[in-house]
PDB file of C-alpha atoms in Angstrom:
ATOM      1  CA  MET F   1      19.676  24.829 -19.319  1.00 47.00           C
ATOM      2  CA  GLU F   2      23.378  24.032 -19.580  1.00 51.00           C
ATOM      3  CA  PRO F   3      25.281  24.057 -22.924  1.00 51.00           C
ATOM      4  CA  ASP F   4      25.200  20.232 -23.094  1.00 50.00           C
ATOM      5  CA  GLY F   5      21.412  20.255 -22.895  1.00 52.00           C
ATOM      6  CA  SER F   6      21.208  19.138 -19.269  1.00 50.00           C
ATOM      7  CA  ARG F   7      19.232  21.049 -16.707  1.00 50.00           C
ATOM      8  CA  ALA F   8      20.843  22.764 -13.806  1.00 50.00           C
ATOM      9  CA  GLY F   9      19.712  23.149 -10.411  1.00 49.00           C
ATOM     10  CA  ALA F  10      17.247  21.542  -8.026  1.00 47.00           C
ATOM     11  CA  ALA F  11      14.211  22.945 -10.149  1.00 50.00           C
ATOM     12  CA  GLY F  12      15.351  20.916 -13.185  1.00 59.00           C
ATOM     13  CA  ALA F  13      15.863  17.716 -11.238  1.00 67.00           C
ATOM     14  CA  ASP F  14      12.541  18.147  -9.413  1.00 92.00           C
ATOM     15  CA  GLY F  15      10.765  18.678 -12.770  1.00 91.00           C
ATOM     16  CA  GLU F  16      12.373  15.533 -14.252  1.00 93.00           C
ATOM     17  CA  ALA F  17      11.529  13.569 -11.060  1.00 94.00           C
ATOM     18  CA  VAL F  18       7.781  14.830 -11.326  1.00 95.00           C
ATOM     19  CA  THR F  19       7.653  13.788 -14.993  1.00 95.00           C
ATOM     20  CA  GLU F  20       9.192  10.421 -14.212  1.00 96.00           C
ATOM     21  CA  LEU F  21       6.787   9.874 -11.252  1.00 96.00           C
ATOM     22  CA  ALA F  22       3.861  10.713 -13.466  1.00 96.00           C
ATOM     23  CA  ARG F  23       5.101   8.218 -16.077  1.00 98.00           C
ATOM     24  CA  LEU F  24       5.654   5.457 -13.544  1.00 98.00           C
ATOM     25  CA  ARG F  25       2.063   6.115 -12.132  1.00 98.00           C
ATOM     26  CA  ASP F  26       0.633   5.890 -15.474  1.00 98.00           C
ATOM     27  CA  SER F  27       2.229   2.510 -15.829  1.00 98.00           C
ATOM     28  CA  ILE F  28       0.888   1.409 -12.535  1.00 98.00           C
ATOM     29  CA  ASP F  29      -2.510   2.541 -13.595  1.00 98.00           C
ATOM     30  CA  ASN F  30      -2.444   0.564 -16.676  1.00 99.00           C
ATOM     31  CA  LEU F  31      -1.223  -2.580 -14.924  1.00 98.00           C
ATOM     32  CA  ASP F  32      -3.984  -2.277 -12.207  1.00 98.00           C
ATOM     33  CA  ALA F  33      -6.499  -1.982 -15.064  1.00 98.00           C
ATOM     34  CA  ALA F  34      -5.040  -5.074 -16.760  1.00 99.00           C
ATOM     35  CA  LEU F  35      -5.084  -7.038 -13.407  1.00 96.00           C
ATOM     36  CA  VAL F  36      -8.768  -6.214 -13.049  1.00 97.00           C
ATOM     37  CA  HIS F  37      -9.563  -7.350 -16.556  1.00 98.00           C
ATOM     38  CA  VAL F  38      -7.498 -10.537 -16.149  1.00 97.00           C
ATOM     39  CA  LEU F  39      -9.178 -11.404 -12.936  1.00 95.00           C
ATOM     40  CA  ALA F  40     -12.590 -10.772 -14.421  1.00 95.00           C
ATOM     41  CA  GLU F  41     -11.824 -13.298 -17.133  1.00 97.00           C
ATOM     42  CA  ARG F  42     -10.503 -15.753 -14.601  1.00 95.00           C
ATOM     43  CA  PHE F  43     -13.779 -15.380 -12.716  1.00 94.00           C
ATOM     44  CA  LYS F  44     -15.757 -16.020 -15.782  1.00 96.00           C
ATOM     45  CA  CYS F  45     -13.977 -19.250 -16.421  1.00 95.00           C
ATOM     46  CA  THR F  46     -14.215 -20.366 -12.747  1.00 91.00           C
ATOM     47  CA  GLN F  47     -17.898 -19.542 -12.828  1.00 92.00           C
ATOM     48  CA  GLN F  48     -18.290 -21.967 -15.749  1.00 95.00           C
ATOM     49  CA  VAL F  49     -16.309 -24.582 -13.744  1.00 92.00           C
ATOM     50  CA  GLY F  50     -18.660 -24.073 -10.766  1.00 89.00           C
ATOM     51  CA  LEU F  51     -21.797 -24.556 -12.933  1.00 92.00           C
ATOM     52  CA  LEU F  52     -20.264 -27.740 -14.517  1.00 95.00           C
ATOM     53  CA  LYS F  53     -19.391 -29.131 -11.080  1.00 91.00           C
ATOM     54  CA  ALA F  54     -22.781 -28.388  -9.682  1.00 90.00           C
ATOM     55  CA  GLU F  55     -24.581 -29.904 -12.855  1.00 96.00           C
ATOM     56  CA  HIS F  56     -22.456 -33.142 -12.092  1.00 96.00           C
ATOM     57  CA  ALA F  57     -22.749 -33.135  -8.400  1.00 95.00           C
ATOM     58  CA  MET F  58     -18.939 -32.594  -8.092  1.00 94.00           C
ATOM     59  CA  PRO F  59     -17.536 -30.994  -4.961  1.00 91.00           C
ATOM     60  CA  PRO F  60     -16.824 -27.173  -5.268  1.00 84.00           C
ATOM     61  CA  ALA F  61     -13.337 -27.602  -3.949  1.00 86.00           C
ATOM     62  CA  ASP F  62     -10.440 -29.660  -5.405  1.00 90.00           C
ATOM     63  CA  PRO F  63      -7.593 -29.626  -2.776  1.00 92.00           C
ATOM     64  CA  GLU F  64      -5.248 -31.591  -5.019  1.00 96.00           C
ATOM     65  CA  ARG F  65      -5.584 -29.184  -7.830  1.00 93.00           C
ATOM     66  CA  GLU F  66      -5.331 -26.251  -5.492  1.00 90.00           C
ATOM     67  CA  ALA F  67      -2.068 -27.601  -4.070  1.00 93.00           C
ATOM     68  CA  ARG F  68      -0.716 -28.162  -7.756  1.00 96.00           C
ATOM     69  CA  GLN F  69      -1.818 -24.631  -8.609  1.00 93.00           C
ATOM     70  CA  ILE F  70      -0.138 -23.149  -5.502  1.00 93.00           C
ATOM     71  CA  GLU F  71       3.043 -24.836  -6.322  1.00 96.00           C
ATOM     72  CA  ARG F  72       2.964 -23.792  -9.942  1.00 96.00           C
ATOM     73  CA  LEU F  73       2.334 -20.215  -8.975  1.00 95.00           C
ATOM     74  CA  ARG F  74       5.130 -20.190  -6.350  1.00 97.00           C
ATOM     75  CA  ARG F  75       7.437 -21.520  -9.082  1.00 98.00           C
ATOM     76  CA  LEU F  76       6.347 -18.865 -11.589  1.00 98.00           C
ATOM     77  CA  ALA F  77       6.623 -16.133  -8.874  1.00 98.00           C
ATOM     78  CA  ALA F  78      10.203 -17.145  -8.209  1.00 98.00           C
ATOM     79  CA  GLU F  79      11.116 -17.184 -11.725  1.00 99.00           C
ATOM     80  CA  ALA F  80       9.663 -13.677 -12.145  1.00 98.00           C
ATOM     81  CA  LYS F  81      11.506 -12.406  -8.989  1.00 98.00           C
ATOM     82  CA  LEU F  82       8.210 -12.065  -7.167  1.00 97.00           C
ATOM     83  CA  ASP F  83       7.910 -13.295  -3.469  1.00 98.00           C
ATOM     84  CA  PRO F  84       6.427 -16.836  -3.638  1.00 98.00           C
ATOM     85  CA  GLU F  85       4.819 -16.295  -0.306  1.00 98.00           C
ATOM     86  CA  PHE F  86       2.998 -13.333  -1.656  1.00 97.00           C
ATOM     87  CA  ALA F  87       1.933 -15.223  -4.798  1.00 95.00           C
ATOM     88  CA  GLU F  88       0.608 -18.096  -2.652  1.00 95.00           C
ATOM     89  CA  LYS F  89      -1.400 -15.663  -0.366  1.00 96.00           C
ATOM     90  CA  PHE F  90      -2.761 -13.993  -3.607  1.00 93.00           C
ATOM     91  CA  LEU F  91      -3.864 -17.293  -5.131  1.00 91.00           C
ATOM     92  CA  SER F  92      -5.280 -18.571  -1.828  1.00 91.00           C
ATOM     93  CA  PHE F  93      -7.376 -15.339  -1.732  1.00 93.00           C
ATOM     94  CA  VAL F  94      -8.563 -15.845  -5.323  1.00 91.00           C
ATOM     95  CA  ILE F  95      -9.426 -19.434  -4.621  1.00 87.00           C
ATOM     96  CA  ALA F  96     -11.376 -18.606  -1.513  1.00 88.00           C
ATOM     97  CA  GLU F  97     -13.431 -15.986  -3.449  1.00 89.00           C
ATOM     98  CA  VAL F  98     -13.981 -18.530  -6.271  1.00 86.00           C
ATOM     99  CA  LEU F  99     -15.299 -21.210  -3.727  1.00 81.00           C
ATOM    100  CA  ARG F 100     -17.493 -18.543  -2.142  1.00 83.00           C
ATOM    101  CA  HIS F 101     -19.096 -17.825  -5.474  1.00 79.00           C
ATOM    102  CA  HIS F 102     -19.484 -21.573  -6.194  1.00 72.00           C
ATOM    103  CA  GLU F 103     -21.151 -22.166  -2.913  1.00 70.00           C
ATOM    104  CA  ALA F 104     -23.613 -19.203  -3.254  1.00 66.00           C
TER     105      ALA F 104
END
């Protein structure tokens, strides 16, 4: 270690990089877990929507709402500096999965 407390040489830099990589990967793991739990909650809500629609002979799909949701998500994605195309594809995938469960 240098007098100023910094590490010298490649080994020090590599050790710091390994530590930082582990920290970042832990953050990713936590975010992935949060995503799974949020999606599970979302699917619980959409399951209730599906049951309500079935009880009242309502169609499983609502294209107008889906279009509004896609536009809303694209706007939120842009505000969060996330690719709106990706956000739309993600929501479309989620909607397709919800409809698959409603029709089952």
